[in-house]
Coordinates of C-alpha atoms in Angstrom, one line a residue:
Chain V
X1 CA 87.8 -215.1 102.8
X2 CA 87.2 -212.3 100.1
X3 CA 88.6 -214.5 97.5
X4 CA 86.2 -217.5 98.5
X5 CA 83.5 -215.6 98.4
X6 CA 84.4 -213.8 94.9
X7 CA 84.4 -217.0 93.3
X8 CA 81.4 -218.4 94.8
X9 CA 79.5 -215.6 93.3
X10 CA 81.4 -216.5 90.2
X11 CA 80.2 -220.1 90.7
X12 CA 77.0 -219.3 91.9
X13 CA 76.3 -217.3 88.3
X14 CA 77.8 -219.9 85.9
X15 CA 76.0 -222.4 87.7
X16 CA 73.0 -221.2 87.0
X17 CA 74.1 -220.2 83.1
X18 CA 74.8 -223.7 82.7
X19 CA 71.5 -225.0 83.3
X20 CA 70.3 -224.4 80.0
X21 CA 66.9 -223.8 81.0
X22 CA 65.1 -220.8 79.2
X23 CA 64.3 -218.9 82.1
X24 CA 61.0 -217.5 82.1
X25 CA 61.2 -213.7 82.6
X26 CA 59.3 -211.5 84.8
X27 CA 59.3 -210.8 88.7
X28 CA 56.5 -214.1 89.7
X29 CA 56.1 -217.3 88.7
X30 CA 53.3 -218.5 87.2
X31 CA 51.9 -219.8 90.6
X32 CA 52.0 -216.2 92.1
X33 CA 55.0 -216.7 94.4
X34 CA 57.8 -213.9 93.5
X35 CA 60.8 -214.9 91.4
X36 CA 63.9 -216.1 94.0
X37 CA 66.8 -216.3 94.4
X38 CA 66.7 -220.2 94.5
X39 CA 65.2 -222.4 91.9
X40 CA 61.9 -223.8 93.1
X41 CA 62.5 -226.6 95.5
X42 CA 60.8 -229.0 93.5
X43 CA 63.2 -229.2 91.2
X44 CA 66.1 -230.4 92.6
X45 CA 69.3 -229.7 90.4
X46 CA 71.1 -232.6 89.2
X47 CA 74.9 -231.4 89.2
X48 CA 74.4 -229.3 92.5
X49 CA 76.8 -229.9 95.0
X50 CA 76.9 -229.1 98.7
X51 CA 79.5 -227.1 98.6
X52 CA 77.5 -224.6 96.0
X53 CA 75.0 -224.6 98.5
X54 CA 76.8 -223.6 100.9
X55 CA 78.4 -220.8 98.9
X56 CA 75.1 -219.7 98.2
X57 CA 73.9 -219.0 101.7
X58 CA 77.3 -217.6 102.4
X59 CA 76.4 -214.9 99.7
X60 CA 73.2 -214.1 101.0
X61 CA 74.2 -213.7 104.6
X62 CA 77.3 -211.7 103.2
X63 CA 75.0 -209.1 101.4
X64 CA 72.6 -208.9 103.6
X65 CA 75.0 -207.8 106.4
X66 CA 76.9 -204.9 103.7
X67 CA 74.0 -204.0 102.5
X68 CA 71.5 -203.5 105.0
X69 CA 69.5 -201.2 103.4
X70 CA 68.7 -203.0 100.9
X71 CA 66.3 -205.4 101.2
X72 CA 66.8 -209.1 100.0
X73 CA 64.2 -208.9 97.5
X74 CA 65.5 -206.2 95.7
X75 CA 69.4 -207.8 96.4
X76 CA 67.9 -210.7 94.5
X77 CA 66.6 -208.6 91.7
X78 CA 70.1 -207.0 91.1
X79 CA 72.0 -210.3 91.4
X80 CA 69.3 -212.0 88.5
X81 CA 70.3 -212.8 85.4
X82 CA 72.7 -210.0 85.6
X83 CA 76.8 -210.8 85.1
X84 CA 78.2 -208.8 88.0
X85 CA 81.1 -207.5 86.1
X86 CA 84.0 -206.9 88.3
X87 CA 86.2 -204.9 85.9
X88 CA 84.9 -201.9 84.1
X89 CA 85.6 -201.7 80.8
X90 CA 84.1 -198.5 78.8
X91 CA 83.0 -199.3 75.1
X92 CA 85.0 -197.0 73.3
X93 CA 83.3 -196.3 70.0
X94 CA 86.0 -197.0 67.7
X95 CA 85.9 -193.7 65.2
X96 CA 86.8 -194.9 62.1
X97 CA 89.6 -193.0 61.1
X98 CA 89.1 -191.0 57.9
X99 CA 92.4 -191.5 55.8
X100 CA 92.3 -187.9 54.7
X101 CA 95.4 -186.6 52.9
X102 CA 96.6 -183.2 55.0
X103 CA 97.8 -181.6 52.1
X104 CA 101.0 -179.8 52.0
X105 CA 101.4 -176.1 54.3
X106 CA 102.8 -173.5 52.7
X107 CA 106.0 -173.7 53.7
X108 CA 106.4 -177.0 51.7
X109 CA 104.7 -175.9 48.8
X110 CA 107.1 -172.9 48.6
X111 CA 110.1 -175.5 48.5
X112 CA 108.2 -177.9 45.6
X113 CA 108.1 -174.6 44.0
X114 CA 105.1 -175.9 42.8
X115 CA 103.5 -172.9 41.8
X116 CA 106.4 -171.0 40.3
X117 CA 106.9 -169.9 37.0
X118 CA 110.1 -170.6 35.5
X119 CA 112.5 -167.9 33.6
X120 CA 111.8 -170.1 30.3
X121 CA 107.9 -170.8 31.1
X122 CA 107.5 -166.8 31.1
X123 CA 106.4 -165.6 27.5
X124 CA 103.5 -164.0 26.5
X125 CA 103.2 -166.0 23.7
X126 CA 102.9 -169.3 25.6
X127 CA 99.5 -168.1 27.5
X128 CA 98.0 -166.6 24.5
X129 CA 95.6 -170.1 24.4
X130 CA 95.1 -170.1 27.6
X131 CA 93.3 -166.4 27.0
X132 CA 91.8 -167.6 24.3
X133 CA 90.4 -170.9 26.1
X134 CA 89.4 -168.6 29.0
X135 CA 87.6 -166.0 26.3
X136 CA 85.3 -169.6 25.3
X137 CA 84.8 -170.3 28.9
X138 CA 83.1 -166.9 29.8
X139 CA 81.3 -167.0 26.2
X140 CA 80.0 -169.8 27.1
X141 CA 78.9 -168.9 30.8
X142 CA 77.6 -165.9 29.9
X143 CA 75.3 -168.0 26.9
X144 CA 77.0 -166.1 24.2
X145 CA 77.9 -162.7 24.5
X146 CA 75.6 -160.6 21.8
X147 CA 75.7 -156.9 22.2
X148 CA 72.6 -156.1 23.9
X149 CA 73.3 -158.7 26.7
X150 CA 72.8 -157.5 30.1
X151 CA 75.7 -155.8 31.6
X152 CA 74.6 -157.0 35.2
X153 CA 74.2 -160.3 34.3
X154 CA 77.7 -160.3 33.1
X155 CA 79.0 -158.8 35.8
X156 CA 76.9 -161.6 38.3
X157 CA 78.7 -164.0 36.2
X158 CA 81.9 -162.7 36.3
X159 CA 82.3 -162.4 40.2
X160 CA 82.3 -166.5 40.5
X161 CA 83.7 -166.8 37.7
X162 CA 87.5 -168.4 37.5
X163 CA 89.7 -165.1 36.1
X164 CA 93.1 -167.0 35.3
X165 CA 93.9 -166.7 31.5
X166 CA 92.0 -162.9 31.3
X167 CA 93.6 -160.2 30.3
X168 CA 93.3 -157.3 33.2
X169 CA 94.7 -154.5 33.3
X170 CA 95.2 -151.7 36.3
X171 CA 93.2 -148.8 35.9
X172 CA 93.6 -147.2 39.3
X173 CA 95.7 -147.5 42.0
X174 CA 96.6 -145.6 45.3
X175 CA 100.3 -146.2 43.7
X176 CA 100.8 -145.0 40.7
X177 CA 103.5 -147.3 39.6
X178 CA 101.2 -150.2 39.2
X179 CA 98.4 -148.1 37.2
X180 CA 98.7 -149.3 33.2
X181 CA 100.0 -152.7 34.0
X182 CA 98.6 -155.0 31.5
X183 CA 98.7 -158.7 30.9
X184 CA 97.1 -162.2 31.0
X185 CA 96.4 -163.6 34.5
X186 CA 98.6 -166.4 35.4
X187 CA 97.8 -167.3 39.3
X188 CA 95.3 -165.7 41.9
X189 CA 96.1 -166.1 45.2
X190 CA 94.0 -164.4 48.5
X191 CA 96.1 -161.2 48.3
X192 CA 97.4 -161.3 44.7
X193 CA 97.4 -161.6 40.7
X194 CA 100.4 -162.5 39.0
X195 CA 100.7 -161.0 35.5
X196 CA 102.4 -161.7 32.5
X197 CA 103.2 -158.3 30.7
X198 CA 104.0 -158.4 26.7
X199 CA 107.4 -157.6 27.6
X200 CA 107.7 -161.1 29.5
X201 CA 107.7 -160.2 32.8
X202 CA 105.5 -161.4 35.8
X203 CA 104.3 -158.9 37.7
X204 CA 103.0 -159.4 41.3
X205 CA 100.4 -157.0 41.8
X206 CA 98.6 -156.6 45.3
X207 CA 94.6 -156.6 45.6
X208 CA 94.4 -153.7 47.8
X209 CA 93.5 -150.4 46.9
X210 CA 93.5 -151.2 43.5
X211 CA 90.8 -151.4 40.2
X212 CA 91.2 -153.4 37.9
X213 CA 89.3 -153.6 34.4
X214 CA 88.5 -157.0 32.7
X215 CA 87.5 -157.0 29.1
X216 CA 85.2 -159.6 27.4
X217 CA 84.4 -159.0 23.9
X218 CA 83.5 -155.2 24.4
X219 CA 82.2 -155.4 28.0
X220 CA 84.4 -153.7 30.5
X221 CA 84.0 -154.5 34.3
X222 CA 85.5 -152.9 36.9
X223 CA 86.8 -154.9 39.7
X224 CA 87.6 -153.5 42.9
X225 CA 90.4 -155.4 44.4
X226 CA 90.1 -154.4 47.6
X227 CA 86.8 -156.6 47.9
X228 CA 88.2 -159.1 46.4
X229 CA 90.4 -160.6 48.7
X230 CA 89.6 -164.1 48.6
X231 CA 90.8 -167.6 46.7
X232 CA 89.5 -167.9 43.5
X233 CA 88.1 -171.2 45.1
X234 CA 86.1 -169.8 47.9
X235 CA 84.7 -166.5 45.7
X236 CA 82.2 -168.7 43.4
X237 CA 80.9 -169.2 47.2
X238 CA 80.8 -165.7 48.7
X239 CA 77.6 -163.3 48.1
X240 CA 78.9 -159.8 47.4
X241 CA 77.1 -157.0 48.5
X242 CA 75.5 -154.1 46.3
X243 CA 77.3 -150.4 47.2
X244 CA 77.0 -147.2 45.7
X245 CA 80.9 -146.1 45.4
X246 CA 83.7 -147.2 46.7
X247 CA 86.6 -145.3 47.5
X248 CA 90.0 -146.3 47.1
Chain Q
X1 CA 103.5 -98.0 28.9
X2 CA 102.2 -101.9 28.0
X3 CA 101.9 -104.4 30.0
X4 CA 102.1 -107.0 27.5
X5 CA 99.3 -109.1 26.2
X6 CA 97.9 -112.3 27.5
X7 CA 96.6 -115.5 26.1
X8 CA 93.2 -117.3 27.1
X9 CA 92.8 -120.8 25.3
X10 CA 89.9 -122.8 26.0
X11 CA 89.9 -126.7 25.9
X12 CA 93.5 -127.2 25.8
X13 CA 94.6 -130.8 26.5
X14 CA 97.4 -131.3 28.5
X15 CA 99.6 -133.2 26.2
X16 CA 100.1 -130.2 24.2
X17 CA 102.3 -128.7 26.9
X18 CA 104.8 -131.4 26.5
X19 CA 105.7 -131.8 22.8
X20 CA 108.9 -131.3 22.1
X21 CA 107.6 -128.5 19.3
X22 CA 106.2 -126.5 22.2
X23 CA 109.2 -127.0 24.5
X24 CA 111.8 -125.7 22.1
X25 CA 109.1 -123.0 21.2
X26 CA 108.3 -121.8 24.2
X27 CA 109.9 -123.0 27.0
X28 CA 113.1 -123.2 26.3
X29 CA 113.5 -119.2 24.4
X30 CA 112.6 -116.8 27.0
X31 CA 109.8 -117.6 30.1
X32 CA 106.8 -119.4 29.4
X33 CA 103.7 -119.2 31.7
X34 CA 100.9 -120.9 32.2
X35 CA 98.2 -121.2 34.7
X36 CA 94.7 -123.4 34.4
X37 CA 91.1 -120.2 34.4
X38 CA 88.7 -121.1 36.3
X39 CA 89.7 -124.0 38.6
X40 CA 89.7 -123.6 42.9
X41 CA 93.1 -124.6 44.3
X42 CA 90.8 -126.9 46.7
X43 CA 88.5 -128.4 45.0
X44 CA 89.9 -128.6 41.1
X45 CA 92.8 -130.1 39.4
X46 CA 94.8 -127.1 39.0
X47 CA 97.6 -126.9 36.4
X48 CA 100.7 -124.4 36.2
X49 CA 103.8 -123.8 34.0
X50 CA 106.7 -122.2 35.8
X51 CA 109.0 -119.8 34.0
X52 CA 112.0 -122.7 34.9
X53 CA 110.7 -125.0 32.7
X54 CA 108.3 -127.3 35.5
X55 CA 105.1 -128.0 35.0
X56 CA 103.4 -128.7 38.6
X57 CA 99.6 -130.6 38.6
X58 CA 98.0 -130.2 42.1
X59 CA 95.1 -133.5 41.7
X60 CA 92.1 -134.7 43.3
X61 CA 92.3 -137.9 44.8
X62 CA 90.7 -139.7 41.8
X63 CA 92.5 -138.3 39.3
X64 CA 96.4 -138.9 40.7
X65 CA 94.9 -142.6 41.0
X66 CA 93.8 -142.5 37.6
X67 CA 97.1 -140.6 35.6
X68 CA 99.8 -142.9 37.3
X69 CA 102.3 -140.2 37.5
X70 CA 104.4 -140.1 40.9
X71 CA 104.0 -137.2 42.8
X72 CA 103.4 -136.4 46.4
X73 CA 100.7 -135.5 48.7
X74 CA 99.7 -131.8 49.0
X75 CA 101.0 -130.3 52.5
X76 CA 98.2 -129.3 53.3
X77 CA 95.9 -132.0 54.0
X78 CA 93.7 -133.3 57.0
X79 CA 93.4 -136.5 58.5
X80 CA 93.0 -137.9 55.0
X81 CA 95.0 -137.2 51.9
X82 CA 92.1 -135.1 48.5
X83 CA 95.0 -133.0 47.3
X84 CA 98.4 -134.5 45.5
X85 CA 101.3 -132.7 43.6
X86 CA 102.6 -133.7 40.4
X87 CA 105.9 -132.0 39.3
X88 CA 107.0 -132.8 35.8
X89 CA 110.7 -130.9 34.5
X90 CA 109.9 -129.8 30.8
X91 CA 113.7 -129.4 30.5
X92 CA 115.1 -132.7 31.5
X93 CA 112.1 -134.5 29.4
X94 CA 112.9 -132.6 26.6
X95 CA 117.0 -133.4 27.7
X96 CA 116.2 -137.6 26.5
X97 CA 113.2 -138.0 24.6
X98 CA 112.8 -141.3 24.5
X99 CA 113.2 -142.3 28.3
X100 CA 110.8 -144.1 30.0
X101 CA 109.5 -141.4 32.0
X102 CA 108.8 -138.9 28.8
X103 CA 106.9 -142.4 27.6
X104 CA 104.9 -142.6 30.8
X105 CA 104.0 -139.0 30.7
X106 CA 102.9 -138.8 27.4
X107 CA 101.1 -142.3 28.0
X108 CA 99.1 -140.9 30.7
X109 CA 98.4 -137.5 29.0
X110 CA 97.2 -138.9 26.0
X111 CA 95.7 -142.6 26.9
X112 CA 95.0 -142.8 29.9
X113 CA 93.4 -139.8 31.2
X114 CA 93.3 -137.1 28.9
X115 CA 92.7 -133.5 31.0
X116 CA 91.1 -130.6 29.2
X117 CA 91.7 -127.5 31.1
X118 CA 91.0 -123.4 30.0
X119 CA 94.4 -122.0 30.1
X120 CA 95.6 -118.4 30.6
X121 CA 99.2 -118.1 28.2
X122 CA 102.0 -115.8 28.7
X123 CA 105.2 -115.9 27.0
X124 CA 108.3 -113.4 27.8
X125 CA 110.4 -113.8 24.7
X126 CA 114.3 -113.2 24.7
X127 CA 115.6 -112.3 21.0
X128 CA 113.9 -112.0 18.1
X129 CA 109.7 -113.3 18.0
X130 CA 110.2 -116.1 15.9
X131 CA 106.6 -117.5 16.3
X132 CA 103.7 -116.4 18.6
X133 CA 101.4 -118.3 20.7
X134 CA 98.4 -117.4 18.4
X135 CA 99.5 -119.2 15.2
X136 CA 100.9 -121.7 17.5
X137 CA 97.7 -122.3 18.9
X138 CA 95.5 -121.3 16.1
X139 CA 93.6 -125.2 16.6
X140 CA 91.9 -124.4 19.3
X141 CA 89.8 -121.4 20.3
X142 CA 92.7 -118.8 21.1
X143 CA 92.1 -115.1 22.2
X144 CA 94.8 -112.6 22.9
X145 CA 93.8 -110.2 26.0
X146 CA 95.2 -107.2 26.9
X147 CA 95.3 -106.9 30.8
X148 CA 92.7 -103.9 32.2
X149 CA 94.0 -100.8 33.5
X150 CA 91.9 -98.7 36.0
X151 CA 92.8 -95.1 37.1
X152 CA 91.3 -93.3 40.0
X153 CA 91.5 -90.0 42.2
X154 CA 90.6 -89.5 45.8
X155 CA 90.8 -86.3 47.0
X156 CA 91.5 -85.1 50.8
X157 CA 92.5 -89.0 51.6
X158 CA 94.1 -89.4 55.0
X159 CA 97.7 -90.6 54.5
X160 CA 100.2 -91.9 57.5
X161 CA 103.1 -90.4 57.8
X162 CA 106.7 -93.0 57.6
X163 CA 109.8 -92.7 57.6
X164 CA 112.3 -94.9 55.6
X165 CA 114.4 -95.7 58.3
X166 CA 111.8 -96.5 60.8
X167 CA 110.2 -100.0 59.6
X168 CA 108.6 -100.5 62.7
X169 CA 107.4 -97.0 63.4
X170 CA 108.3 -94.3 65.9
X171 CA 105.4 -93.3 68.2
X172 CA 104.3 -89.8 67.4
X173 CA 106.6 -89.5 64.4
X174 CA 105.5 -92.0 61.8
X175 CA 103.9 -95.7 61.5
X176 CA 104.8 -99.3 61.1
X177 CA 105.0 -101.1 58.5
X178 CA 102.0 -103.2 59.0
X179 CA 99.5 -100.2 59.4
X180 CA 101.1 -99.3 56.0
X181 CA 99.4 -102.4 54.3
X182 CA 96.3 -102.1 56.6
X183 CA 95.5 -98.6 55.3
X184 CA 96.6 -99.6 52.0
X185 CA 94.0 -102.5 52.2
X186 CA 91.3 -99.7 53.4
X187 CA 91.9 -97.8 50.5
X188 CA 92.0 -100.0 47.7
X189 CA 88.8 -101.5 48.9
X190 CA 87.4 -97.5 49.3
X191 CA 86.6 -97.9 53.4
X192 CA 86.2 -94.8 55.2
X193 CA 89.0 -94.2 57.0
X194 CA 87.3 -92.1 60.0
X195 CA 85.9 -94.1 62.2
X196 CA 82.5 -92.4 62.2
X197 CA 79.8 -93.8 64.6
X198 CA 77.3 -94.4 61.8
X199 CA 79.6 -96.5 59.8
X200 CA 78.3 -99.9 59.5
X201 CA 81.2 -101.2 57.4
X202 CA 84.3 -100.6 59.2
X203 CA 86.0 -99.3 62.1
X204 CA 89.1 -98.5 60.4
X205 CA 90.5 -95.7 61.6
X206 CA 94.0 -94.2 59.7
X207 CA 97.2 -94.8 62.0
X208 CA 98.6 -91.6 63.4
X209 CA 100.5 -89.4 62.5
X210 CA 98.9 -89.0 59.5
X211 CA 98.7 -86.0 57.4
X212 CA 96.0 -85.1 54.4
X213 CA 96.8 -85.2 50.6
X214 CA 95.1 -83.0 48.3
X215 CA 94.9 -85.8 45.9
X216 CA 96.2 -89.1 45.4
X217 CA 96.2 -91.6 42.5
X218 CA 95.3 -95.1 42.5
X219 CA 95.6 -97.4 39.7
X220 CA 94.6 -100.9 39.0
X221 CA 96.1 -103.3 36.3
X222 CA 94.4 -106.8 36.2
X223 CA 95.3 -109.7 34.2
X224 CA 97.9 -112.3 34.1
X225 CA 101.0 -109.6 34.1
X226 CA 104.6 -110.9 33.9
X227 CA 106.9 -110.8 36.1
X228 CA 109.0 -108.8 33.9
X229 CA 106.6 -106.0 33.1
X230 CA 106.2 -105.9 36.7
X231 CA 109.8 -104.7 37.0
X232 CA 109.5 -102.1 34.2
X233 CA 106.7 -101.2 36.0
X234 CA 109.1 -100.9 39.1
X235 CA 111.7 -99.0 37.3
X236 CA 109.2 -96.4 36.2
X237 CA 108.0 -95.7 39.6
X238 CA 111.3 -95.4 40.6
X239 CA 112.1 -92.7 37.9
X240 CA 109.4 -90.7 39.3
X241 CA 111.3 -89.2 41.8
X242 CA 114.2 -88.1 39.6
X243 CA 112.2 -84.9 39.8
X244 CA 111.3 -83.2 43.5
X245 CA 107.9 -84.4 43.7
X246 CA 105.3 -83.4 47.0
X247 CA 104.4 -86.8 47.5
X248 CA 106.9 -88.6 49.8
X249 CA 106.1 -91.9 48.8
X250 CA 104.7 -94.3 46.0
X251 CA 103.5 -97.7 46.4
X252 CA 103.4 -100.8 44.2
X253 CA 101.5 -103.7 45.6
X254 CA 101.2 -107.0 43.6
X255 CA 98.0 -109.8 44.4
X256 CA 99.2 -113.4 42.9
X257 CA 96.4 -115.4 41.9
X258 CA 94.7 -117.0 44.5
X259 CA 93.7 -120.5 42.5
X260 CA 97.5 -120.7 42.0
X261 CA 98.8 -124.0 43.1
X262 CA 102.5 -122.0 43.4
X263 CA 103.5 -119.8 45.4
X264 CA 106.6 -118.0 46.0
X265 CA 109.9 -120.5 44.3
X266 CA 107.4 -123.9 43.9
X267 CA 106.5 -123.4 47.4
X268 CA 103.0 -125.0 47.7
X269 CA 99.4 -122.5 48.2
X270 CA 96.8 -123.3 49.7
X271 CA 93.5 -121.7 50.0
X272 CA 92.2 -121.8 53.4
X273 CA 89.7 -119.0 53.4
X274 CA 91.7 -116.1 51.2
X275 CA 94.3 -117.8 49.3
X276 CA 96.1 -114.5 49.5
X277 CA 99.4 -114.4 48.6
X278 CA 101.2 -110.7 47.8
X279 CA 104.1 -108.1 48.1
X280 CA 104.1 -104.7 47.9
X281 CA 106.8 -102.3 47.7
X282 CA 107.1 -98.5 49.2
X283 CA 109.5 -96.0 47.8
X284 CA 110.7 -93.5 49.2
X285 CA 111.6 -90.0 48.0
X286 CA 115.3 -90.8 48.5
X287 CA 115.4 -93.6 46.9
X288 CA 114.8 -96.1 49.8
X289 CA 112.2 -98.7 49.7
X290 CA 110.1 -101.1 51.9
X291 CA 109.5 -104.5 50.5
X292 CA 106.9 -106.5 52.5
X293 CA 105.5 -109.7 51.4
X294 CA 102.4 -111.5 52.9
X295 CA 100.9 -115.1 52.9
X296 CA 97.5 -116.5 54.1
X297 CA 97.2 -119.2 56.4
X298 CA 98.2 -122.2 54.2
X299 CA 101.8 -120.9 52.8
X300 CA 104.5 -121.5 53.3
X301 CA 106.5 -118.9 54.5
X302 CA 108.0 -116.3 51.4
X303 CA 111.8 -116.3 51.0

């Protein structure tokens, strides 16, 4: 019986898609009468066969008798012009998946060796341009560097500025083995600057607790390393904070 | 008999200590001394030339960062590290003078953070004076001092009464050692050594036994004295008692300087509230002695 019935209210909806006729919406009919179940009796339908009708007062006694609450008017109202899905399907929004290259971890890019510096790559001679390119780069930021420029706005510049290529050199240290290194900035990473010394030797020198001095044409800065623990990428983004002294 | 003069130079930069001319000069032909005028153990750099050929740097924070010479930090500091020692060995730099560490320190003397300090200069030479420390010096503002002498009497002072053989004191037959340097202390500094009821000062009283002296010398020598006058000094006393004399004892007592950053044998010295650091010898009529030696709070313990 279930299955009869499931297909009769199948039957019972196609039926009425098929008609074709552009329903008029709205709960009455023109005439005042509310909106049925049934078509209006004058119009009798053409392909309608017994069997259909007999489904459809099946229905209606079937629904009135498990849903008792419900009155048959508001039945009526559910059943209209509605497809009584029987599955449930939820409408997943498809995301649209960004094709967004991960990038390598560390881990790999330590065994590309990307960012190594060879035993032949390491003379001093070889970054000299690149000092020299970085020494246009900061002239040009700063607007030209005349000798009554603004030490403060040099400074401003210089904190977002990109330090690989300038020639730094340790000035104080809470280890006194690292104080007097010298040499042109080859890589900056969060914790570190790797040197080139005029003896050809990279030096790995640790941010914290140290001051380093950058020179620019006569201007001096003094950078404290300990605040300055961050990519050279994400520093042009960071706001540093004014304070009086700092100790090391 | 002479105590040997002293030199004061003012403005004296560091570097000059460690050229080769003034270590084959200097150092190297008889005991050279050196100690920075003017500048608290605590709070200043301090600078000192030992007679072994070391030159030790006690440093602020700020500076040891700045020089970039290895050292360690001082013993006596807190929670949190102001003081650091910086031991150079004049001999072994002068031993290969082109290794890297005669490099660094003259690097860091001369370039990278040149310290100016007021020196006091004594030299204790063995042979014949070659050169002195005047002409050597004659660049910068040089004086030679002669160290001050001061002779006093007191008359119808309360002495105690000791024994050589008793260090710690008999009861009723002599006192201890200790109240030995006490009542030395009182005297020196002229307290009154009754303890009278209106006396405001102190409440010393002399240890008993004690006997009174008709009159007893005191003499003061101040000035940056060497270690080797200081035993001629010794020897004299004890000469004093090659004739019977009514005195049963003499005593030598020696201060070091409190702003020292050595104490006895590189040990480090602190100030604290006194910096004291001395000895003092007793001698006896018969030849025996007392040596006693006394540190303040942060010393190390004397040999």
């Amino acid at each position: 019986m279930p299955d009869t019935s499931a297909s009769c209210m199948y039957s019972l909806v196609s039926a009425s898609g098929l008609q074709g006729v552009a329903r008029p919406r709205g709960r009455t009919r023109e005439d005042g009468a509310p909106r049925g179940w049934g078509r209006p009796r004058t119009q009798a339908p053409e392909g309608r066969l017994p069997g259909a009708q007999q489904a459809e007062a099946f229905v209606r006694a079937f629904l009135k008798r498990s849903m008792p609450r419900m009155s048959q008017q508001a039945c009526e109202d559910q059943l209209q012009r509605k497809a009584v899905v029987l599955e449930y399907f939820t409408r997943r929004k498809r995301k649209e998946k960004r094709k967004r290259s991960k990038g390598l971890s560390a881990r790999q890019r330590r065994e590309l060796h990307l960012f190594d510096i060879t035993a032949e790559q390491q003379r001093y001679s070889l970054f000299l341009p690149l000092h020299e390119l970085w020494k246009q780069y900061i002239r040009d930021l700063c607007g030209g560097l005349k000798p009554d420029t603004q030490p403060q706005m040099i400074q401003a510049k210089l904190l977002k500025a990109d330090l690989h290529g300038a020639l730094i050199s340790v000035t104080k240290s809470k280890c006194p083995s690292y104080v007097g290194v010298t040499g042109i900035l080859l890589q900056e990473t969060k914790h570190l600057f790797k040197i080139i010394t005029k003896e050809d030797r990279l030096k790995v020198i640790p941010k914290l607790n140290c001051v380093f001095t950058v020179e620019i044409d006569g201007f001096i800065s003094y950078i404290y390393g300990s605040k300055f623990q961050l990519r050279s990428s994400e520093r042009s983004a960071k706001k540093f904070k004014a304070k009086g002294t700092v100790d090391l | 008999m002479e105590t040997g003069p002293y030199y004061f130079v003012k403005n004296l930069p560091l570097h000059e200590l460690i050229t080769q001319e003034f270590i084959n000069t200097f150092v190297k032909k008889g005991s050279c001394y050196a100690l920075t005028h003017n500048t608290n153990i605590d709070e200043d750099n301090t600078v000192a030339l030992l007679p072994n050929g070391k030159l030790i740097l006690s440093l602020d924070k700020d500076t040891y960062e700045e020089t970039g010479l290895q050292g360690r930090p001082s013993q006596y500091s807190g929670r949190k590290v102001m003081k650091f020692i910086v031991s150079i060995d004049l001999m072994d730099l002068s031993f290969n003078p082109n290794s890297k560490k005669c490099e660094r320190v003259s690097w860091s003397f001369k370039e990278k953070k040149p310290l100016k300090f007021d020196f006091l200069l004594a030299w204790h030479h063995t042979g014949a004076e070659e050169s002195t420390m005047m002409s050597y010096f004659s660049n910068y503002r040089i004086q030679e001092l002669q160290p001050k002498i001061a002779l006093s009497t007191v008359t119808e002072l309360q002495c105690p009464v000791l024994r050589s053989g008793a260090l710690r004191g008999e009861p009723e037959a002599a006192c201890s050692a200790p109240e030995l340097l006490d009542w030395l202390g009182a005297v020196f500094s002229r307290a009154d050594l009754t303890n009278e009821p209106h006396s405001f000062v102190s409440t010393y009283c002399c240890p008993q036994p004690s006997t009174v002296v008709a009159r007893a010398y005191l003499c003061t020598i101040t000035g940056f004295i060497l270690p080797e006058k200081i035993c001629l000094l010794l020897e004299q006393l004890c000469h004093y008692f090659d004739e019977p004399k009514l005195a049963p004892w003499v005593t030598l007592s020696v201060q070091g300087f409190a702003d020292s950053p050595v104490s006895w044998r590189e040990n480090e010295h602190g100030f604290r509230k006194g910096g004291e650091h001395l000895y003092n010898f007793v001698i006896f009529n018969n030849q025996d002695y007392w040596l006693q030696m006394a540190v303040g709070a942060n010393d190390d313990c004397p040999p």
